[in-house]
Short mmCIF file of C-alpha atoms in Angstrom, two decimals:
data_model
loop_
_atom_site.label_atom_id
_atom_site.label_comp_id
_atom_site.label_asym_id
_atom_site.label_seq_id
_atom_site.Cartn_x
_atom_site.Cartn_y
_atom_site.Cartn_z
CA UNK A 1282 -68.06 -90.51 -176.51
CA UNK A 1283 -69.71 -89.89 -173.14
CA UNK A 1284 -68.65 -92.19 -170.34
CA UNK A 1285 -71.80 -93.66 -168.84
CA UNK A 1286 -71.71 -95.95 -165.86
CA UNK A 1287 -74.37 -98.65 -165.52
CA UNK A 1288 -77.15 -97.52 -163.23
CA UNK A 1289 -76.32 -100.38 -160.94
CA UNK A 1290 -72.79 -99.02 -160.33
CA UNK A 1291 -72.87 -96.76 -157.92
CA UNK A 1292 -53.39 -67.12 -162.78
CA UNK A 1293 -51.95 -66.75 -163.39
CA UNK A 1294 -51.39 -64.26 -166.03
CA UNK A 1295 -49.88 -60.81 -166.25
CA UNK A 1296 -51.55 -59.76 -162.99
CA UNK A 1297 -49.56 -62.28 -160.97
CA UNK A 1298 -46.61 -59.94 -160.45
CA UNK A 1299 -48.90 -57.53 -158.61
CA UNK A 1300 -50.81 -60.16 -156.64
CA UNK A 1301 -50.41 -63.91 -156.62
CA UNK A 1302 -53.79 -65.63 -156.59
CA UNK A 1303 -54.08 -68.46 -154.08
CA UNK A 1304 -53.45 -71.94 -155.37
CA UNK A 1305 -56.42 -73.70 -153.85
CA UNK A 1306 -56.19 -77.04 -152.18
CA UNK A 1307 -58.41 -79.30 -150.43
CA UNK A 1308 -58.30 -81.15 -147.16
CA UNK A 1309 -60.24 -82.49 -143.00
CA UNK A 1310 -61.38 -84.45 -139.76
CA UNK A 1311 -62.74 -87.12 -137.58
CA UNK A 1312 -66.39 -87.65 -138.44
CA UNK A 1313 -69.02 -90.30 -138.27
CA UNK A 1314 -68.85 -93.64 -140.07
CA UNK A 1315 -69.22 -93.70 -143.83
CA UNK A 1316 -72.76 -94.24 -145.04
CA UNK A 1317 -72.70 -96.55 -148.05
CA UNK A 1318 -76.41 -96.73 -148.65
CA UNK A 1319 -77.40 -96.72 -152.31
CA UNK A 1320 -79.88 -93.86 -151.96
CA UNK A 1321 -79.85 -90.47 -150.33
CA UNK A 1322 -83.01 -88.59 -149.54
CA UNK A 1323 -82.01 -84.96 -149.14
CA UNK A 1324 -83.34 -83.34 -146.00
CA UNK A 1325 -85.81 -80.64 -146.94
CA UNK A 1326 -86.59 -77.17 -145.68
CA UNK A 1327 -89.42 -74.79 -146.48
CA UNK A 1328 -88.89 -72.96 -149.76
CA UNK A 1329 -87.43 -69.53 -149.08
CA UNK A 1330 -88.98 -66.34 -150.36
CA UNK A 1331 -87.39 -64.23 -153.10
CA UNK A 1332 -84.02 -62.70 -152.33
CA UNK A 1333 -83.98 -58.99 -151.46
CA UNK A 1334 -81.21 -57.71 -153.71
CA UNK A 1335 -79.33 -54.47 -153.20
CA UNK A 1336 -76.61 -52.89 -155.33
CA UNK A 1337 -73.15 -53.66 -153.97
CA UNK A 1338 -70.68 -52.80 -156.71
CA UNK A 1339 -70.25 -52.36 -160.43
CA UNK A 1340 -72.97 -54.53 -162.03
CA UNK A 1341 -73.25 -56.51 -158.77
CA UNK A 1342 -76.17 -57.15 -156.42
CA UNK A 1343 -76.00 -58.67 -152.95
CA UNK A 1344 -78.48 -60.45 -150.71
CA UNK A 1345 -78.60 -62.56 -147.56
CA UNK A 1346 -80.42 -65.88 -147.30
CA UNK A 1347 -81.22 -67.62 -144.03
CA UNK A 1348 -81.04 -71.42 -144.12
CA UNK A 1349 -81.35 -74.07 -141.41
CA UNK A 1350 -78.17 -74.97 -139.59
CA UNK A 1351 -79.45 -78.55 -139.71
CA UNK A 1352 -81.98 -79.43 -142.39
CA UNK A 1353 -83.73 -82.01 -140.22
CA UNK A 1354 -84.48 -79.08 -137.86
CA UNK A 1355 -85.82 -76.50 -140.34
CA UNK A 1356 -87.22 -74.25 -137.60
CA UNK A 1357 -84.05 -74.40 -135.50
CA UNK A 1358 -80.92 -72.25 -135.59
CA UNK A 1359 -80.45 -70.45 -138.89
CA UNK A 1360 -77.26 -69.65 -140.84
CA UNK A 1361 -76.95 -66.42 -142.80
CA UNK A 1362 -75.53 -66.95 -146.30
CA UNK A 1363 -73.95 -64.18 -148.36
CA UNK A 1364 -75.12 -64.27 -152.00
CA UNK A 1365 -73.99 -62.09 -154.90
CA UNK A 1366 -75.30 -61.79 -158.46
CA UNK A 1367 -73.82 -60.50 -161.70
CA UNK A 1368 -76.70 -60.07 -164.13
CA UNK A 1369 -76.48 -61.54 -167.64
CA UNK A 1370 -75.15 -58.84 -169.94
CA UNK A 1371 -77.46 -60.00 -172.76
CA UNK A 1372 -80.77 -60.36 -170.89
CA UNK A 1373 -82.74 -61.05 -174.07
CA UNK A 1374 -80.77 -64.28 -174.54
CA UNK A 1375 -80.39 -65.17 -170.88
CA UNK A 1376 -80.34 -68.93 -170.22
CA UNK A 1377 -80.64 -68.89 -166.43
CA UNK A 1378 -78.47 -68.83 -163.32
CA UNK A 1379 -74.96 -70.26 -163.10
CA UNK A 1380 -73.80 -71.00 -159.57
CA UNK A 1381 -70.08 -71.48 -159.05
CA UNK A 1382 -67.72 -72.50 -156.27
CA UNK A 1383 -64.07 -71.34 -156.64
CA UNK A 1384 -62.62 -73.93 -154.30
CA UNK A 1385 -60.49 -73.88 -151.20
CA UNK A 1386 -62.45 -74.85 -149.25
CA UNK A 1387 -62.50 -71.42 -147.71
CA UNK A 1388 -62.31 -69.19 -150.80
CA UNK A 1389 -65.25 -66.74 -150.72
CA UNK A 1390 -67.22 -66.94 -153.96
CA UNK A 1391 -68.50 -63.39 -153.51
CA UNK A 1392 -64.97 -62.01 -153.34
CA UNK A 1393 -64.03 -64.03 -156.42
CA UNK A 1394 -67.00 -62.64 -158.36
CA UNK A 1395 -66.24 -59.09 -157.24
CA UNK A 1396 -62.64 -59.44 -158.49
CA UNK A 1397 -63.62 -61.09 -161.77
CA UNK A 1398 -62.78 -58.08 -163.99
CA UNK A 1399 -59.20 -58.11 -162.60
CA UNK A 1400 -58.57 -61.82 -163.08
CA UNK A 1401 -58.99 -62.40 -166.81
CA UNK A 1402 -56.66 -65.15 -167.93
CA UNK A 1403 -56.63 -66.93 -164.58
CA UNK A 1404 -58.34 -70.20 -163.63
CA UNK A 1405 -62.10 -69.92 -163.28
CA UNK A 1406 -62.45 -66.58 -165.09
CA UNK A 1407 -65.73 -66.63 -167.03
CA UNK A 1408 -65.77 -65.70 -170.70
CA UNK A 1409 -67.79 -62.81 -172.12
CA UNK A 1410 -70.09 -65.40 -173.74
CA UNK A 1411 -70.92 -66.98 -170.37
CA UNK A 1412 -71.31 -63.57 -168.72
CA UNK A 1413 -73.74 -62.60 -171.48
CA UNK A 1414 -75.99 -65.65 -171.18
CA UNK A 1415 -76.10 -66.29 -167.42
CA UNK A 1416 -76.73 -64.54 -164.17
CA UNK A 1417 -73.53 -65.53 -162.32
CA UNK A 1418 -74.40 -66.42 -158.74
CA UNK A 1419 -71.80 -66.52 -155.96
CA UNK A 1420 -72.73 -68.06 -152.62
CA UNK A 1421 -70.19 -68.06 -149.83
CA UNK A 1422 -70.51 -71.54 -148.30
CA UNK A 1423 -71.49 -71.61 -144.64
CA UNK A 1424 -68.46 -70.86 -142.48
CA UNK A 1425 -66.72 -68.99 -145.31
CA UNK A 1426 -66.39 -65.30 -146.18
CA UNK A 1427 -69.63 -63.44 -145.59
CA UNK A 1428 -71.47 -66.58 -144.45
CA UNK A 1429 -70.45 -66.54 -140.79
CA UNK A 1430 -66.76 -67.18 -141.45
CA UNK A 1431 -65.11 -69.57 -139.02
CA UNK A 1432 -62.50 -68.11 -136.72
CA UNK A 1433 -60.21 -70.22 -134.54
CA UNK A 1434 -57.19 -68.05 -133.68
CA UNK A 1435 -56.75 -64.64 -132.11
CA UNK A 1436 -54.80 -61.92 -133.90
CA UNK A 1437 -51.87 -62.63 -131.58
CA UNK A 1438 -51.98 -66.37 -132.36
CA UNK A 1439 -52.12 -65.66 -136.09
CA UNK A 1440 -49.09 -63.37 -135.81
CA UNK A 1441 -47.24 -66.07 -133.90
CA UNK A 1442 -48.10 -68.66 -136.54
CA UNK A 1443 -46.64 -66.35 -139.19
CA UNK A 1444 -43.24 -66.39 -137.49
CA UNK A 1445 -40.24 -68.54 -138.29
CA UNK A 1446 -40.91 -71.49 -135.98
CA UNK A 1447 -41.19 -74.08 -138.78
CA UNK A 1448 -38.18 -76.07 -139.94
CA UNK A 1449 -38.48 -77.50 -143.49
CA UNK A 1450 -36.02 -80.26 -142.57
CA UNK A 1451 -38.41 -81.55 -139.89
CA UNK A 1452 -41.52 -83.53 -140.81
CA UNK A 1453 -44.44 -81.21 -140.16
CA UNK A 1454 -42.06 -78.35 -139.41
CA UNK A 1455 -42.03 -79.02 -135.67
CA UNK A 1456 -41.71 -81.95 -133.30
CA UNK A 1457 -44.91 -84.00 -132.81
CA UNK A 1458 -45.50 -82.73 -129.23
CA UNK A 1459 -45.38 -79.12 -130.45
CA UNK A 1460 -47.63 -79.93 -133.40
CA UNK A 1461 -50.14 -81.59 -131.08
CA UNK A 1462 -50.05 -78.54 -128.79
CA UNK A 1463 -50.72 -76.30 -131.79
CA UNK A 1464 -53.63 -78.54 -132.86
CA UNK A 1465 -55.10 -78.37 -129.36
CA UNK A 1466 -54.84 -74.57 -129.30
CA UNK A 1467 -56.42 -74.36 -132.77
CA UNK A 1468 -59.37 -76.64 -132.03
CA UNK A 1469 -59.94 -75.11 -128.59
CA UNK A 1470 -60.10 -71.74 -130.29
CA UNK A 1471 -62.63 -73.00 -132.81
CA UNK A 1472 -65.12 -74.11 -130.16
CA UNK A 1473 -64.48 -70.99 -128.08
CA UNK A 1474 -65.49 -68.74 -130.96
CA UNK A 1475 -68.43 -70.71 -132.42
CA UNK A 1476 -70.64 -73.58 -131.34
CA UNK A 1477 -69.80 -77.22 -131.94
CA UNK A 1478 -73.18 -77.57 -133.62
CA UNK A 1479 -72.29 -74.89 -136.18
CA UNK A 1480 -68.87 -76.44 -136.83
CA UNK A 1481 -70.46 -79.86 -137.35
CA UNK A 1482 -72.89 -78.37 -139.89
CA UNK A 1483 -70.16 -77.19 -142.30
CA UNK A 1484 -70.19 -80.41 -144.34
CA UNK A 1485 -70.38 -80.42 -148.12
CA UNK A 1486 -73.82 -82.05 -148.11
CA UNK A 1487 -75.19 -79.06 -146.20
CA UNK A 1488 -73.46 -76.71 -148.66
CA UNK A 1489 -75.27 -78.56 -151.46
CA UNK A 1490 -78.59 -78.16 -149.66
CA UNK A 1491 -77.82 -74.47 -149.22
CA UNK A 1492 -77.26 -74.18 -152.98
CA UNK A 1493 -80.68 -75.66 -153.56
CA UNK A 1494 -82.20 -73.07 -151.23
CA UNK A 1495 -80.50 -70.38 -153.31
CA UNK A 1496 -81.87 -72.00 -156.48
CA UNK A 1497 -85.36 -71.94 -155.02
CA UNK A 1498 -85.01 -68.32 -153.89
CA UNK A 1499 -83.95 -67.43 -157.45
CA UNK A 1500 -87.08 -69.18 -158.74
CA UNK A 1501 -85.00 -71.35 -161.05
CA UNK A 1502 -86.16 -74.84 -161.96
CA UNK A 1503 -82.58 -75.89 -162.73
CA UNK A 1504 -79.11 -74.42 -162.31
CA UNK A 1505 -75.92 -74.55 -164.34
CA UNK A 1506 -72.85 -75.24 -162.20
CA UNK A 1507 -69.10 -74.63 -162.48
CA UNK A 1508 -66.78 -75.85 -159.74
CA UNK A 1509 -63.02 -75.52 -159.35
CA UNK A 1510 -60.92 -77.71 -157.01
CA UNK A 1511 -63.02 -78.19 -153.82
CA UNK A 1512 -65.91 -76.93 -155.94
CA UNK A 1513 -65.70 -80.33 -157.66
CA UNK A 1514 -66.75 -81.92 -154.38
CA UNK A 1515 -69.67 -79.53 -154.00
CA UNK A 1516 -70.93 -80.03 -157.58
CA UNK A 1517 -71.16 -83.84 -157.55
CA UNK A 1518 -72.71 -83.69 -154.07
CA UNK A 1519 -75.39 -81.33 -155.36
CA UNK A 1520 -75.97 -83.43 -158.48
CA UNK A 1521 -76.22 -86.59 -156.35
CA UNK A 1522 -78.73 -85.06 -153.93
CA UNK A 1523 -80.65 -83.02 -156.53
CA UNK A 1524 -79.97 -84.56 -159.97
CA UNK A 1525 -83.21 -83.20 -161.46
CA UNK A 1526 -82.12 -79.64 -160.59
CA UNK A 1527 -78.95 -79.73 -162.70
CA UNK A 1528 -79.02 -78.26 -166.20
CA UNK A 1529 -75.29 -78.69 -166.87
CA UNK A 1530 -72.16 -79.16 -164.76
CA UNK A 1531 -68.44 -78.51 -165.39
CA UNK A 1532 -65.83 -79.77 -162.91
CA UNK A 1533 -62.37 -78.20 -163.25
CA UNK A 1534 -59.28 -79.56 -161.43
CA UNK A 1535 -61.34 -82.34 -159.85
CA UNK A 1536 -60.86 -83.89 -156.44
CA UNK A 1537 -61.05 -87.63 -155.85
CA UNK A 1538 -64.24 -87.52 -153.80
CA UNK A 1539 -63.73 -91.07 -152.57
CA UNK A 1540 -60.39 -90.12 -150.98
CA UNK A 1541 -61.83 -86.83 -149.75
CA UNK A 1542 -64.41 -88.55 -147.57
CA UNK A 1543 -62.66 -91.82 -146.76
CA UNK A 1544 -58.88 -91.41 -146.48
CA UNK A 1545 -57.57 -87.96 -145.56
CA UNK A 1546 -53.98 -89.11 -145.02
CA UNK A 1547 -53.66 -90.69 -148.46
CA UNK A 1548 -55.38 -87.61 -149.87
CA UNK A 1549 -52.73 -85.31 -148.40
CA UNK A 1550 -49.93 -87.62 -149.52
CA UNK A 1551 -51.15 -87.52 -153.11
CA UNK A 1552 -51.37 -83.72 -152.98
CA UNK A 1553 -47.76 -83.57 -151.73
CA UNK A 1554 -46.61 -85.84 -154.55
CA UNK A 1555 -48.47 -83.68 -157.09
CA UNK A 1556 -46.78 -80.53 -155.77
CA UNK A 1557 -43.39 -82.25 -155.78
CA UNK A 1558 -43.88 -83.19 -159.44
CA UNK A 1559 -44.57 -79.60 -160.48
CA UNK A 1560 -41.46 -78.42 -158.59
CA UNK A 1561 -39.48 -81.18 -160.30
CA UNK A 1562 -40.87 -80.00 -163.65
CA UNK A 1563 -39.51 -76.51 -162.94
CA UNK A 1564 -36.10 -78.00 -162.02
CA UNK A 1565 -36.01 -80.04 -165.23
CA UNK A 1566 -37.08 -77.14 -167.44
CA UNK A 1567 -34.52 -74.82 -165.84
CA UNK A 1568 -31.79 -77.42 -166.37
CA UNK A 1569 -32.86 -78.11 -169.96
CA UNK A 1570 -33.08 -74.43 -170.93
CA UNK A 1571 -29.53 -73.90 -169.65
CA UNK A 1572 -27.72 -71.04 -167.94
CA UNK A 1573 -28.37 -68.56 -170.73
CA UNK A 1574 -32.10 -68.76 -169.96
CA UNK A 1575 -32.19 -70.00 -166.36
CA UNK A 1576 -29.06 -68.96 -164.47
CA UNK A 1577 -30.28 -70.21 -161.09
CA UNK A 1578 -28.05 -73.04 -159.91
CA UNK A 1579 -25.50 -72.84 -162.72
CA UNK A 1580 -26.85 -75.99 -164.34
CA UNK A 1581 -27.99 -77.73 -161.13
CA UNK A 1582 -31.07 -75.85 -159.93
CA UNK A 1583 -32.14 -78.71 -157.66
CA UNK A 1584 -28.95 -78.59 -155.58
CA UNK A 1585 -28.99 -74.80 -155.54
CA UNK A 1586 -32.60 -74.80 -154.34
CA UNK A 1587 -31.87 -77.18 -151.48
CA UNK A 1588 -28.84 -75.13 -150.48
CA UNK A 1589 -30.87 -71.92 -150.54
CA UNK A 1590 -33.63 -73.39 -148.35
CA UNK A 1591 -31.02 -74.65 -145.84
CA UNK A 1592 -29.21 -71.31 -145.86
CA UNK A 1593 -32.39 -69.31 -145.31
CA UNK A 1594 -33.45 -71.60 -142.50
CA UNK A 1595 -30.08 -71.19 -140.77
CA UNK A 1596 -29.97 -67.43 -141.34
CA UNK A 1597 -33.29 -65.85 -142.38
CA UNK A 1598 -33.24 -62.69 -144.47
CA UNK A 1599 -34.67 -59.55 -142.87
CA UNK A 1600 -37.50 -58.02 -144.89
CA UNK A 1601 -38.18 -54.31 -144.54
CA UNK A 1602 -41.82 -53.22 -144.50
CA UNK A 1603 -43.20 -52.10 -147.84
CA UNK A 1604 -46.29 -49.91 -147.81
CA UNK A 1605 -49.19 -51.76 -149.38
CA UNK A 1606 -46.94 -54.72 -150.19
CA UNK A 1607 -45.61 -56.42 -147.06
CA UNK A 1608 -45.54 -55.68 -143.32
CA UNK A 1609 -41.96 -56.93 -143.32
CA UNK A 1610 -40.51 -59.73 -141.23
CA UNK A 1611 -38.14 -62.53 -142.09
CA UNK A 1612 -37.80 -64.99 -144.95
CA UNK A 1613 -36.71 -68.38 -143.68
CA UNK A 1614 -36.44 -71.75 -145.41
CA UNK A 1615 -39.99 -72.83 -144.57
CA UNK A 1616 -41.55 -69.68 -146.05
CA UNK A 1617 -39.35 -69.90 -149.13
CA UNK A 1618 -40.36 -73.53 -149.64
CA UNK A 1619 -44.08 -72.72 -149.45
CA UNK A 1620 -43.70 -69.77 -151.84
CA UNK A 1621 -41.77 -71.98 -154.27
CA UNK A 1622 -44.43 -74.70 -154.01
CA UNK A 1623 -47.11 -72.21 -154.97
CA UNK A 1624 -45.15 -70.61 -157.81
CA UNK A 1625 -43.98 -73.93 -159.28
CA UNK A 1626 -47.62 -75.00 -159.46
CA UNK A 1627 -48.39 -72.80 -162.47
CA UNK A 1628 -46.07 -72.58 -165.45
CA UNK A 1629 -47.15 -68.96 -165.97
CA UNK A 1630 -45.42 -68.05 -162.71
CA UNK A 1631 -42.22 -69.99 -163.37
CA UNK A 1632 -40.37 -66.85 -164.54
CA UNK A 1633 -41.36 -65.16 -161.28
CA UNK A 1634 -40.10 -68.17 -159.31
CA UNK A 1635 -36.74 -68.07 -161.07
CA UNK A 1636 -36.37 -64.34 -160.49
CA UNK A 1637 -37.38 -64.60 -156.83
CA UNK A 1638 -34.93 -67.43 -156.14
CA UNK A 1639 -32.12 -65.47 -157.79
CA UNK A 1640 -33.00 -62.43 -155.70
CA UNK A 1641 -32.95 -64.48 -152.48
CA UNK A 1642 -29.60 -65.95 -153.48
CA UNK A 1643 -28.31 -62.39 -153.74
CA UNK A 1644 -29.66 -61.43 -150.32
CA UNK A 1645 -33.00 -59.91 -151.37
CA UNK A 1646 -35.79 -61.96 -149.84
CA UNK A 1647 -38.56 -59.44 -150.46
CA UNK A 1648 -40.00 -61.06 -153.62
CA UNK A 1649 -40.29 -64.54 -152.08
CA UNK A 1650 -41.58 -63.13 -148.79
CA UNK A 1651 -44.23 -61.07 -150.56
CA UNK A 1652 -45.31 -64.10 -152.57
CA UNK A 1653 -45.41 -66.27 -149.44
CA UNK A 1654 -47.70 -63.69 -147.82
CA UNK A 1655 -49.95 -63.85 -150.91
CA UNK A 1656 -50.75 -67.55 -150.42
CA UNK A 1657 -54.09 -67.22 -148.64
CA UNK A 1658 -55.05 -70.88 -148.77
CA UNK A 1659 -52.89 -73.95 -149.28
CA UNK A 1660 -53.31 -77.73 -149.07
CA UNK A 1661 -51.02 -77.49 -146.05
CA UNK A 1662 -51.07 -75.18 -143.01
CA UNK A 1663 -50.57 -71.46 -143.62
CA UNK A 1664 -51.20 -68.70 -141.04
CA UNK A 1665 -54.21 -67.05 -142.68
CA UNK A 1666 -57.80 -66.43 -141.72
CA UNK A 1667 -58.95 -68.31 -144.81
CA UNK A 1668 -57.09 -71.42 -143.70
CA UNK A 1669 -59.20 -71.53 -140.52
CA UNK A 1670 -62.37 -71.87 -142.58
CA UNK A 1671 -60.54 -74.25 -144.90
CA UNK A 1672 -59.70 -76.54 -141.99
CA UNK A 1673 -63.18 -76.41 -140.48
CA UNK A 1674 -64.82 -77.54 -143.73
CA UNK A 1675 -62.27 -80.32 -144.17
CA UNK A 1676 -62.87 -81.55 -140.65
CA UNK A 1677 -66.64 -81.62 -141.12
CA UNK A 1678 -66.21 -83.89 -144.17
CA UNK A 1679 -63.16 -86.02 -143.54
CA UNK A 1680 -62.60 -89.19 -141.62
CA UNK A 1681 -59.20 -88.69 -139.98
CA UNK A 1682 -57.55 -91.18 -137.63
CA UNK A 1683 -57.35 -89.92 -134.06
CA UNK A 1684 -54.29 -91.98 -133.09
CA UNK A 1685 -50.88 -90.38 -133.61
CA UNK A 1686 -49.38 -93.61 -134.99
CA UNK A 1687 -51.36 -93.29 -138.23
CA UNK A 1688 -50.10 -89.73 -138.69
CA UNK A 1689 -46.50 -90.78 -137.99
CA UNK A 1690 -46.76 -93.50 -140.64
CA UNK A 1691 -48.31 -91.06 -143.10
CA UNK A 1692 -45.53 -88.52 -142.43
CA UNK A 1693 -42.89 -91.15 -143.17
CA UNK A 1694 -44.62 -92.03 -146.41
CA UNK A 1695 -45.06 -88.39 -147.47
CA UNK A 1696 -41.37 -87.56 -147.05
CA UNK A 1697 -40.34 -90.77 -148.83
CA UNK A 1698 -42.57 -90.01 -151.85
CA UNK A 1699 -42.21 -86.21 -151.93
CA UNK A 1700 -38.74 -85.31 -150.70
CA UNK A 1701 -39.32 -81.57 -150.26
CA UNK A 1702 -43.07 -81.00 -150.15
CA UNK A 1703 -43.67 -84.11 -148.04
CA UNK A 1704 -42.48 -82.20 -144.98
CA UNK A 1705 -45.36 -79.76 -145.57
CA UNK A 1706 -47.90 -82.59 -145.74
CA UNK A 1707 -46.59 -84.45 -142.70
CA UNK A 1708 -48.94 -84.21 -139.70
CA UNK A 1709 -51.06 -81.61 -141.52
CA UNK A 1710 -54.32 -83.38 -140.59
CA UNK A 1711 -53.75 -83.19 -136.83
CA UNK A 1712 -56.31 -80.41 -136.43
CA UNK A 1713 -58.92 -82.78 -137.82
CA UNK A 1714 -57.66 -85.67 -135.68
CA UNK A 1715 -58.40 -83.47 -132.66
CA UNK A 1716 -61.59 -81.97 -134.11
CA UNK A 1717 -64.11 -81.38 -131.30
CA UNK A 1718 -67.28 -81.26 -133.43
CA UNK A 1719 -67.92 -84.66 -135.03
CA UNK A 1720 -70.41 -84.67 -137.89
CA UNK A 1721 -72.31 -87.91 -137.47
CA UNK A 1722 -74.91 -87.53 -140.23
CA UNK A 1723 -72.78 -86.54 -143.21
CA UNK A 1724 -73.59 -87.91 -146.65
CA UNK A 1725 -70.61 -89.89 -147.88
CA UNK A 1726 -71.94 -92.34 -150.42
CA UNK A 1727 -70.15 -92.37 -153.79
CA UNK A 1728 -71.06 -89.16 -155.58
CA UNK A 1729 -72.31 -90.55 -158.89
CA UNK A 1730 -74.77 -87.79 -159.87
CA UNK A 1731 -77.03 -90.51 -161.27
CA UNK A 1732 -79.92 -88.93 -163.13
CA UNK A 1733 -78.11 -85.64 -163.85
CA UNK A 1734 -76.97 -84.69 -167.38
CA UNK A 1735 -73.48 -85.79 -168.48
CA UNK A 1736 -70.78 -83.67 -166.84
CA UNK A 1737 -67.61 -82.22 -168.32
CA UNK A 1738 -64.55 -83.10 -166.21
CA UNK A 1739 -61.42 -81.03 -166.92
CA UNK A 1740 -58.08 -82.25 -165.54
CA UNK A 1741 -54.59 -80.80 -165.88
CA UNK A 1742 -51.75 -83.09 -166.89
CA UNK A 1743 -49.52 -81.62 -164.17
CA UNK A 1744 -51.62 -80.10 -161.39
CA UNK A 1745 -49.95 -79.16 -158.09
CA UNK A 1746 -53.01 -79.95 -155.96
CA UNK A 1747 -55.37 -82.29 -157.82
CA UNK A 1748 -53.34 -84.84 -159.80
CA UNK A 1749 -54.56 -85.95 -163.21
CA UNK A 1750 -55.51 -89.45 -162.08
CA UNK A 1751 -58.11 -87.83 -159.81
CA UNK A 1752 -59.77 -86.44 -162.94
CA UNK A 1753 -59.90 -89.94 -164.40
CA UNK A 1754 -61.37 -91.23 -161.15
CA UNK A 1755 -63.97 -88.46 -161.15
CA UNK A 1756 -65.04 -89.28 -164.71
CA UNK A 1757 -65.33 -92.96 -163.78
CA UNK A 1758 -67.21 -92.31 -160.52
CA UNK A 1759 -69.82 -90.08 -162.11
CA UNK A 1760 -72.70 -91.90 -163.72
CA UNK A 1761 -72.14 -90.00 -166.97
CA UNK A 1762 -69.19 -87.78 -167.85
CA UNK A 1763 -66.52 -86.95 -170.42
CA UNK A 1764 -62.89 -86.20 -169.59
CA UNK A 1765 -60.96 -83.31 -171.12
CA UNK A 1766 -57.22 -83.08 -170.39
CA UNK A 1767 -55.18 -79.88 -170.45
CA UNK A 1768 -51.46 -80.30 -171.04
CA UNK A 1769 -48.95 -78.30 -169.01
CA UNK A 1770 -48.68 -77.20 -165.38
CA UNK A 1771 -51.43 -75.43 -163.45
CA UNK A 1772 -54.31 -75.79 -161.02
CA UNK A 1773 -57.49 -75.15 -162.97
CA UNK A 1774 -57.80 -74.85 -166.74
CA UNK A 1775 -60.89 -72.85 -167.71
CA UNK A 1776 -59.96 -69.25 -168.43
CA UNK A 1777 -56.32 -70.06 -169.24
CA UNK A 1778 -56.27 -72.06 -172.50
CA UNK A 1779 -58.41 -71.22 -175.57
CA UNK A 1780 -59.06 -74.88 -176.37
CA UNK A 1781 -60.39 -75.49 -172.85
CA UNK A 1782 -62.31 -72.21 -172.85
CA UNK A 1783 -64.15 -73.18 -176.02
CA UNK A 1784 -65.06 -76.62 -174.66
CA UNK A 1785 -66.28 -75.28 -171.32
CA UNK A 1786 -68.27 -72.47 -172.92
CA UNK A 1787 -69.93 -74.97 -175.27
CA UNK A 1788 -70.81 -77.20 -172.32
CA UNK A 1789 -72.18 -74.39 -170.16
CA UNK A 1790 -74.05 -72.50 -172.88
CA UNK A 1791 -75.17 -75.20 -175.31
CA UNK A 1792 -74.82 -78.40 -173.29
CA UNK A 1793 -72.45 -79.69 -175.98
CA UNK A 1794 -69.57 -81.85 -174.74
CA UNK A 1795 -66.27 -82.66 -176.47
CA UNK A 1796 -65.30 -86.21 -177.31
CA UNK A 1797 -64.24 -88.17 -174.25
CA UNK A 1798 -60.45 -88.13 -173.98
CA UNK A 1799 -59.97 -84.81 -175.80
CA UNK A 1800 -56.58 -83.21 -175.07
CA UNK A 1801 -55.93 -79.46 -175.14
CA UNK A 1802 -52.40 -78.12 -175.57
CA UNK A 1803 -51.20 -74.89 -173.99
CA UNK A 1804 -50.59 -71.94 -176.31
CA UNK A 1805 -46.94 -71.36 -175.50
CA UNK A 1806 -44.28 -73.61 -173.99
CA UNK A 1807 -43.31 -73.17 -170.37
CA UNK A 1808 -40.12 -71.26 -169.66
CA UNK A 1809 -38.09 -70.52 -166.55
CA UNK A 1810 -36.55 -67.35 -168.02
CA UNK A 1811 -36.62 -64.94 -165.05
CA UNK A 1812 -38.62 -61.74 -164.89
CA UNK A 1813 -36.10 -58.93 -164.88
CA UNK A 1814 -38.13 -56.85 -162.42
CA UNK A 1815 -37.96 -59.39 -159.58
CA UNK A 1816 -34.49 -60.93 -159.79
CA UNK A 1817 -32.41 -58.00 -158.55
#
């Protein structure tokens, strides 16, 4: 049964050993007051002309679309958006265009589409049926990837941030004065390298308006939409602003959009707790499977893990450069903790986590270090270019307290509720507290998508970034939606479980939704048995 609200109510798969796909997260900063008006009239811009496509890869076409930086100034400064298209493989039965957002924020959709043939079996990988019936459209959101990507740090600053200055035993990894100094350097760099006006324009409501410009340029009356993680903020925003332009919408690993716009510190706390729960699930499975399967910790993997993190922090392991794999460096406790957080977040990578921890125990830190370097975007600070865009989008959307006392209280709460991962969440919104480009006209009303077709909301039972209760909240916030739950551990479900794949394909292709409350089981039970290739 479809949940309808009254109108008056408001990857990992086999490829992971070669390259760990980023576990996307969502997070950002001090903005204008929340607008709770019941209606939103989307700012308009002149309809763009047709896109000028050029071949840019195997079965791929690329184009650039100029859109207004601010939609109430359509003739003002323009932003160049990178757009990519994969043509429907069965053009005679083509339904239309499917626009997707792979999350982050900060993950380039064009890069995701280009890599699609290599990522079968990972979250967000489209089925052959969907590829046959739709033109798949990737648009890098403004400030991301090929759409004038935000930059805030120099190469030297990025290299410094990748060092071993963080202590996992300290909330936030550093003392508050040092964290505040880092936040100042970061935000100063942002405004030195792009205008405040551009930074303020990176809000999700503008991304939704940009999508509608792409729709118009494609000459489509309606679009089909799939969003993963942060993409589940973009989708409901689009469907709220342009409900009559939505043919069908699927939201995978959904964000609580109310927390996203209203309470960044609680948002980050709940992400930390979700990550802690997936790490705890790995501990419990390792302990239950016993030494014959999971030898790490000799029956007490939790204690062994804590000891390893402390040992690595006290005496980091030297990592030799590996051509095409790692530039080398050091593996300390903080890097090992972040790598473990990412690997524990998907039960398909649990064997790799076990093997990497065993290797580090034996003095070989290369597997964990390589995996740490593969985390391009995280809910918490990581020294990558993608995280700079990630932060800028968060800060354009979020309301974050500017006073340090609120962040101190949130840090205390995070560590109390998430013993290990809470230190990663602590003070992680300081960049947004110091954000120099307030966005005073953002749309932040409840995203109900009233007037759009019923949506399919897909939530994972144990998700390291978007906890399952956020999926329930999303289904309740939307005017009309059904909730599908995937059992097991992982961030994102479509592309990984046949039961989910069938439901999502039916929704996207036929507009047919499963019964509300449907539960999909994973095909094989999770195991912590280590991969032999990585544990030596």
